[in-house]
XYZ file of C-alpha atoms in Angstrom:
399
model
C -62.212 67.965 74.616
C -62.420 65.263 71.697
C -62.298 68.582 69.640
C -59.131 69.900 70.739
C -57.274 66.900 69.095
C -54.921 66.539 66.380
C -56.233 65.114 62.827
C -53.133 62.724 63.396
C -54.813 61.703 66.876
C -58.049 61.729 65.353
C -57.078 59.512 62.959
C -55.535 56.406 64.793
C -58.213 54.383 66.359
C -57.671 51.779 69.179
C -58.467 47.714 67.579
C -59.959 44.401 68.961
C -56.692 43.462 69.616
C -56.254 45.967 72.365
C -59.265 44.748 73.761
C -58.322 40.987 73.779
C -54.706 41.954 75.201
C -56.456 43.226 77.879
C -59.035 40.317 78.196
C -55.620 38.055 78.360
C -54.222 39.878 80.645
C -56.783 40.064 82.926
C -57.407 36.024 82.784
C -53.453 35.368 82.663
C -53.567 33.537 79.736
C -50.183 32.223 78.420
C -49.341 35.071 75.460
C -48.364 33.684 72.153
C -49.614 36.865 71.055
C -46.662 39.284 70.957
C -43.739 38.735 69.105
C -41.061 39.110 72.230
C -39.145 36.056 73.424
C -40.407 35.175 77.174
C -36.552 33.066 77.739
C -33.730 35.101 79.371
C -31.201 36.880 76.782
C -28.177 35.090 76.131
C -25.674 35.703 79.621
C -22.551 37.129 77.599
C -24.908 40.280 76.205
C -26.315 40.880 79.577
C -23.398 41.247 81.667
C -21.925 43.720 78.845
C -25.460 45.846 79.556
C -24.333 45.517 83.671
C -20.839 46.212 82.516
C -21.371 49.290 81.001
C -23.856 50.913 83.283
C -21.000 50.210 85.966
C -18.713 51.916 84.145
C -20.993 54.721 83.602
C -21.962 54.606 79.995
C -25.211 56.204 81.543
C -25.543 59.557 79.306
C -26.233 60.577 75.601
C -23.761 58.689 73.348
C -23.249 57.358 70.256
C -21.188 54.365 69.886
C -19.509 54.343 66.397
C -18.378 50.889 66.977
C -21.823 49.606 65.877
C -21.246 51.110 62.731
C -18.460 49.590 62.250
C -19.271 46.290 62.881
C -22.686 46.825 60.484
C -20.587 47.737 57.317
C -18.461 44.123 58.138
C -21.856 42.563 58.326
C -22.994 44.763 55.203
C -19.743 43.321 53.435
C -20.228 39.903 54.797
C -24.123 38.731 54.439
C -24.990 40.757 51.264
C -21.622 42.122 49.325
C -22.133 45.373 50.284
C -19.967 48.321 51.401
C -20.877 51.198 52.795
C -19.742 54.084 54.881
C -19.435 53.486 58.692
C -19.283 57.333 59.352
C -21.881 58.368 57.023
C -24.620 55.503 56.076
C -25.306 54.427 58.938
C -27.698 55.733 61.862
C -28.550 54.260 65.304
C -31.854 54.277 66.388
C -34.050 53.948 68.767
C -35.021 50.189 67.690
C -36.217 49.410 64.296
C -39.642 50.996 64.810
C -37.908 54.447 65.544
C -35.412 53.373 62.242
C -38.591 52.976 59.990
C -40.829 56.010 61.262
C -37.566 58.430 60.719
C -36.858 56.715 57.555
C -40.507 57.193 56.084
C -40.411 61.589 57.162
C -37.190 61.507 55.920
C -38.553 60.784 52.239
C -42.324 60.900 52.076
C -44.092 64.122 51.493
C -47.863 64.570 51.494
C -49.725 62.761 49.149
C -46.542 60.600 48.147
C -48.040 57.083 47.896
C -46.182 54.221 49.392
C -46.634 50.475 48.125
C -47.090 47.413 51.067
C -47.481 43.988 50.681
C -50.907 42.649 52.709
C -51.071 41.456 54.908
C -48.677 43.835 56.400
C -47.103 44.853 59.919
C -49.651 47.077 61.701
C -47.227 50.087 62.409
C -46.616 50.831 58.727
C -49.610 51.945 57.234
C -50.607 54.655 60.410
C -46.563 55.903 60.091
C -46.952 56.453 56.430
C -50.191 58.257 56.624
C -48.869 60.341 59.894
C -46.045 61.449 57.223
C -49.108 62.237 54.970
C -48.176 59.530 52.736
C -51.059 57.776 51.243
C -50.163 53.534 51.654
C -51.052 51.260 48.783
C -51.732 47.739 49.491
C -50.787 44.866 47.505
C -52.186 41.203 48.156
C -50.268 38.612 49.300
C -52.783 35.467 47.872
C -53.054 32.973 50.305
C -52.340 30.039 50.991
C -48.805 30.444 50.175
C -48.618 33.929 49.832
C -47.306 34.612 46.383
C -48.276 37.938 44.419
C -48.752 39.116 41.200
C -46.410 40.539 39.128
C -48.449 42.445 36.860
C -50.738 43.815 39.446
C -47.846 45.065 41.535
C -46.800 46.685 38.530
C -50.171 48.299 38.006
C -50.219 49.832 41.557
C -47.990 52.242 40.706
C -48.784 55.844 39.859
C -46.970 58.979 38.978
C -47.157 59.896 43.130
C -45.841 56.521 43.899
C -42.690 57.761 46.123
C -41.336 54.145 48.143
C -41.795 50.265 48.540
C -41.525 49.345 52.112
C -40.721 45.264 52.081
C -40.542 43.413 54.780
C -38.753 39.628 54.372
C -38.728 37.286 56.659
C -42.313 38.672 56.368
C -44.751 39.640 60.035
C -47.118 37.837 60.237
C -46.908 35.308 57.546
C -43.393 34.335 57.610
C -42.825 34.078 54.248
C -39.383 35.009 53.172
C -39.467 36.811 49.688
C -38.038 34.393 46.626
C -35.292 35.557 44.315
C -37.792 36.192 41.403
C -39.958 38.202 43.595
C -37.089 40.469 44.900
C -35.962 40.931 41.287
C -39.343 41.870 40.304
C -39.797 44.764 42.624
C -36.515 45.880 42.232
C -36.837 46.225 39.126
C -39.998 48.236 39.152
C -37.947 50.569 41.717
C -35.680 50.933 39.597
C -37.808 51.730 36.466
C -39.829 53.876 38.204
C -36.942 55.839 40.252
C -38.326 54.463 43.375
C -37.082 54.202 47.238
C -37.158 50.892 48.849
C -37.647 50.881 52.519
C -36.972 47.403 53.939
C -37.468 45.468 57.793
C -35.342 43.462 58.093
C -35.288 42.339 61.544
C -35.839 38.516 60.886
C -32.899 38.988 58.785
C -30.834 35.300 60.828
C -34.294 33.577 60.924
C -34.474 31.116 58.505
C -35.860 27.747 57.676
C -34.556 24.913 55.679
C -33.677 26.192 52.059
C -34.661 29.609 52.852
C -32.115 32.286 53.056
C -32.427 35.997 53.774
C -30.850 38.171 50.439
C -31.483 41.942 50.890
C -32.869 43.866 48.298
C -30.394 46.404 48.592
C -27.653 43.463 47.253
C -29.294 43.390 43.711
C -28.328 45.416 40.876
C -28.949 49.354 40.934
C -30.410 48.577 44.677
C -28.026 49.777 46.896
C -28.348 53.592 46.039
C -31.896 53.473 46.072
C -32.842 51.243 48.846
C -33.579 52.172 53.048
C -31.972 49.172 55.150
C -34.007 49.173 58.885
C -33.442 46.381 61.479
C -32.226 46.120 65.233
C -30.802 43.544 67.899
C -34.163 43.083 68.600
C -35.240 39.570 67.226
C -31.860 38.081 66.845
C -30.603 38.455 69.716
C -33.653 37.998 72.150
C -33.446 41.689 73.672
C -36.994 43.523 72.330
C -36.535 45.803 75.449
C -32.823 47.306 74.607
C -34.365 49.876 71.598
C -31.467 49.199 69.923
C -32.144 49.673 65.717
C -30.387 51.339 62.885
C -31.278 52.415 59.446
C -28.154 52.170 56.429
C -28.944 54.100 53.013
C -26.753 56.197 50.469
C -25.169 59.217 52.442
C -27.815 61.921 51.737
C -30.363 60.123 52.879
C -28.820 58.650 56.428
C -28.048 62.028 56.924
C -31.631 63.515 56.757
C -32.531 59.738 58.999
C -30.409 61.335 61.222
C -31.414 64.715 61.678
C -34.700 63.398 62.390
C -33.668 60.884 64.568
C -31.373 63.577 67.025
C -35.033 65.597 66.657
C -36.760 62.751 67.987
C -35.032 61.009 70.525
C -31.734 62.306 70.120
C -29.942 58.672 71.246
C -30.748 55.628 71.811
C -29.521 54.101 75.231
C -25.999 54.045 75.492
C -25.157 50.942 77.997
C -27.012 49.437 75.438
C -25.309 50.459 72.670
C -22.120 49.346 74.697
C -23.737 45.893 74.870
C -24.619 45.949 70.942
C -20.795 45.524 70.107
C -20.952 41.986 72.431
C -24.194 40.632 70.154
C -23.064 42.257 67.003
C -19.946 40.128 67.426
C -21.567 36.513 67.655
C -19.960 33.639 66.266
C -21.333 31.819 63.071
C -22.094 29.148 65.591
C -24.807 31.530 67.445
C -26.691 32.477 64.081
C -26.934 28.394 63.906
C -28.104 27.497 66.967
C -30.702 30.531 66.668
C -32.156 29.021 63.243
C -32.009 25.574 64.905
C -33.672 26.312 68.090
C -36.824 28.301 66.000
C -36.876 25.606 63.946
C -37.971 23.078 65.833
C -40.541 25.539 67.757
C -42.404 26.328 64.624
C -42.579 22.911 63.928
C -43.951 22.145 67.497
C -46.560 24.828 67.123
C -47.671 23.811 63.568
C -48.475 19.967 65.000
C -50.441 21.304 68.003
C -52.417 23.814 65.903
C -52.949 21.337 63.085
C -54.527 18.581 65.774
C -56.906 21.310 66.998
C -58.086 21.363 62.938
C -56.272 24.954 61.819
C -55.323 24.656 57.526
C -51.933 25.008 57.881
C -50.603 24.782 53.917
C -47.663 26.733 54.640
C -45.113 26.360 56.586
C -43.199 29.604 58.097
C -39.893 30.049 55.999
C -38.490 32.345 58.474
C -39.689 34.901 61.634
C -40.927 33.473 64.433
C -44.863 34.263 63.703
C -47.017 31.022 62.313
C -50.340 32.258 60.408
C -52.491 29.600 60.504
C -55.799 29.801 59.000
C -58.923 28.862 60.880
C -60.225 25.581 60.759
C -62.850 24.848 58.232
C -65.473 23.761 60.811
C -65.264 27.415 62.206
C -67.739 29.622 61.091
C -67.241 32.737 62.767
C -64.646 35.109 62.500
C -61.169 35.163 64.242
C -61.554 38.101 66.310
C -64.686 35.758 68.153
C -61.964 32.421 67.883
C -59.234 34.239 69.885
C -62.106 35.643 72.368
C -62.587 31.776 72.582
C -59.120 30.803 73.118
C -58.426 33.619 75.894
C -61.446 32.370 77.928
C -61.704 28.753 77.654
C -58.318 27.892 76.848
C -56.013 30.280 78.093
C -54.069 31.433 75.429
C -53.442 34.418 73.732
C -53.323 34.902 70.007
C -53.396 37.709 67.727
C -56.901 38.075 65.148
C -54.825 38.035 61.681
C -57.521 40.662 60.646
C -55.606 43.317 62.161
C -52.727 42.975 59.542
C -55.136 42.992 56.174
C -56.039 46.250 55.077
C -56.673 45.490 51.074
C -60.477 45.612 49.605
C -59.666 42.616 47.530
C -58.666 41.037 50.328
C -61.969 41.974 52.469
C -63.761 40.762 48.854
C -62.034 37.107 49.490
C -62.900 37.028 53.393
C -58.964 36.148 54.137
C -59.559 39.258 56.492
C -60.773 37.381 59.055
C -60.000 33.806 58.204
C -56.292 34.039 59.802
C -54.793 33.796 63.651
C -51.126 34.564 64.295
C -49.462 32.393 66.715
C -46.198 33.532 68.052
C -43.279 30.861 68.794
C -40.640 32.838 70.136
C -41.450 31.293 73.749
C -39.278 29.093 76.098
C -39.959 25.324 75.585
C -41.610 25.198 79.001
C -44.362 27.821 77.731
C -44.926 26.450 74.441
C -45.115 22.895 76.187
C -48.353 24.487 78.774
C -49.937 26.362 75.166
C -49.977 23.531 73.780
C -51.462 20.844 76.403
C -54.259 23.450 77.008
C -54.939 23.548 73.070
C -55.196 20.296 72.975
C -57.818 19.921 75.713
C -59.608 21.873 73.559
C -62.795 20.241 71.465
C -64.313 23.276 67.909
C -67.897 23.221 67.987
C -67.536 26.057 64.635
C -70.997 26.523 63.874
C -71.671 27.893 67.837
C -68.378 29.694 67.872
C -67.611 27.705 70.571
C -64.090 26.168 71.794
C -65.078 23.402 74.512
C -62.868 22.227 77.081
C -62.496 17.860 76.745
């Protein structure tokens, strides 16, 4: 019955990641795989969720009071302003914001620029649009890329620039400079930019989120997506939203009502509660990350991972292999599932450039997630560190 698929079935192929999510879940090993927080959501946001199922918010709905409290956030974080009732659309989480964003503009054979590595959902959405996605390298270690040959991936079917910053998996938030430099390619080349921006309020040090959309001759031409998700420690709400000039959010929209028609209402009634978070919340969130990545880069960096840069924001760390490994990181995470009892993601899932492949960064990279209680992190890392590489076997030995 193979036969009686879709070309868009056909075409999207099950990874080794699958098959060592499976492995860990089989073995129980303590996931620092997937990027969902494993603590309980804060208590105020919860009992708004009970509250409104109680008081039967339990039907289709749109709340327009997220809106509203996304252009003062607009206005506040980035100097924007923008239409409550007509640039904004809720969503069914960010992934549903980004998938309805990318049919409302891309046509087949548009081509779509990404930076790689890149988030694994955006290439198969683009091409399931019958886009065609464009990779550009991010170099490594720090992940910096080049002007020039950004500039040079464009074509006369080049359509959209999807940017993601914070960046999955590197955590690399984009620099001034950079941001200026693809904006103004969008701009000279009458291009959309489709942003993620869900790691918008995590942040390290110096480094500070700006949107894209805040630079000049940005905001009519760029595709805001992002959700309660991250921030707010509730992956399982769905709760996401896309803002972009009028014309555009409306066609999100159509899409969206097409799709899924709402997203989940005593949810939405609970979005108003996070969405109005004191300053004081966004600090202790930054804080709190803060010192996790730095927990996770000193266990990973005893075990003998290269870790030359340091996560600037997101909760992801992608640390390259130690230089005594010889084999790739598909066989090291094997490794770590069965002899040590953690769960990690093979970074070769997120490359998808042939200069990339060329260089071997493909499978040179793990990503480590840190969005885990203290308690969790504190058992990954004593059962890392009871770990002995013996690289040229491809072999992790218990002490």
């Amino acid at each position: 019955m193979y036969a009686k698929l879709s070309r868009v079935a056909r075409m999207l192929k099950s990874s080794p990641i699958q098959e060592l999510s499976q492995l860990a879940q089989r073995i129980g090993a303590i996931n620092l795989a997937e990027g969902f927080p494993d603590f309980p959501a804060p208590p105020d946001f919860k009992a708004a969720a009970v509250s409104a199922i109680n008081s039967d918010f339990n039907q289709y709905r749109h709340v327009q009071g997220i809106c509203e409290l996304l252009e003062e956030k607009m206005k506040r974080d980035h100097g924007l302003h923008i239409n409550p009732l007509t640039d904004v659309v809720i969503s069914c989480g960010q992934t549903e914001a980004f998938a309805a964003s990318i049919f409302a503009v891309i046509d087949h054979g548009d081509e779509v620029l990404l930076f790689d590595p890149a988030y694994e959902t955006y290439g198969p959405c683009i091409s399931l649009a019958g886009g065609i996605p464009v990779y550009v390298p991010l170099d490594p270690p720090y992940w910096t890329f080049d002007v020039e040959k950004f500039k040079k991936s464009f074509t006369s079917r080049t359509k959209a620039v999807v940017l993601n910053s914070p960046h999955n998996p590197t955590g690399k938030v984009f620099t001034t400079g950079e941001l200026e430099a693809i904006a103004e390619a969008c701009r000279s080349r009458d291009c959309i930019c489709i942003t993620d921006e869900v790691y918008e309020y995590i942040t390290f040090g110096i480094h500070n989120h700006v949107s894209i959309s805040s630079l000049h001759g940005m905001q009519e031409r760029t595709i805001i997506t992002s959700s309660l998700s991250k921030t707010f420690s509730v992956t399982g709400w769905r709760i996401g939203w896309s803002c972009a000039p009028s014309n555009i959010a409306s066609a999100i929209r159509n899409i969206h009502i097409n799709i899924t028609d709402s997203a989940p209402a005593p949810f939405q009634e609970a979005a108003l509660t996070a969405l109005r978070s004191s300053t004081e919340y966004f600090k202790s969130l930054r804080t709190s990350y803060e010192a996790r990545r730095d927990n996770a880069v000193e266990t990973l960096s005893r075990l003998g991972f290269q870790i030359q840069f340091r996560p600037q924001g997101s909760f992801f760390l992608f640390a390259e292999l130690p230089e005594s490994w010889l084999h790739s990181d598909v066989d090291f995470v094997r490794e770590l599932i069965k002899k040590g009892g953690v769960a990690a993601v093979p970074g070769c899932g997120f490359f998808h450039n042939s200069s990339n492949n060329e260089n071997k960064y493909y499978n040179r990279f793990v990503r480590f997630a840190f969005c885990k209680s203290d308690e969790t992190l504190a058992a990954a890392a004593q059962r890392i560190r009871e770990l002995e590489v013996i690289g040229d076997k491809g072999l992790l030995k218990k002490l």
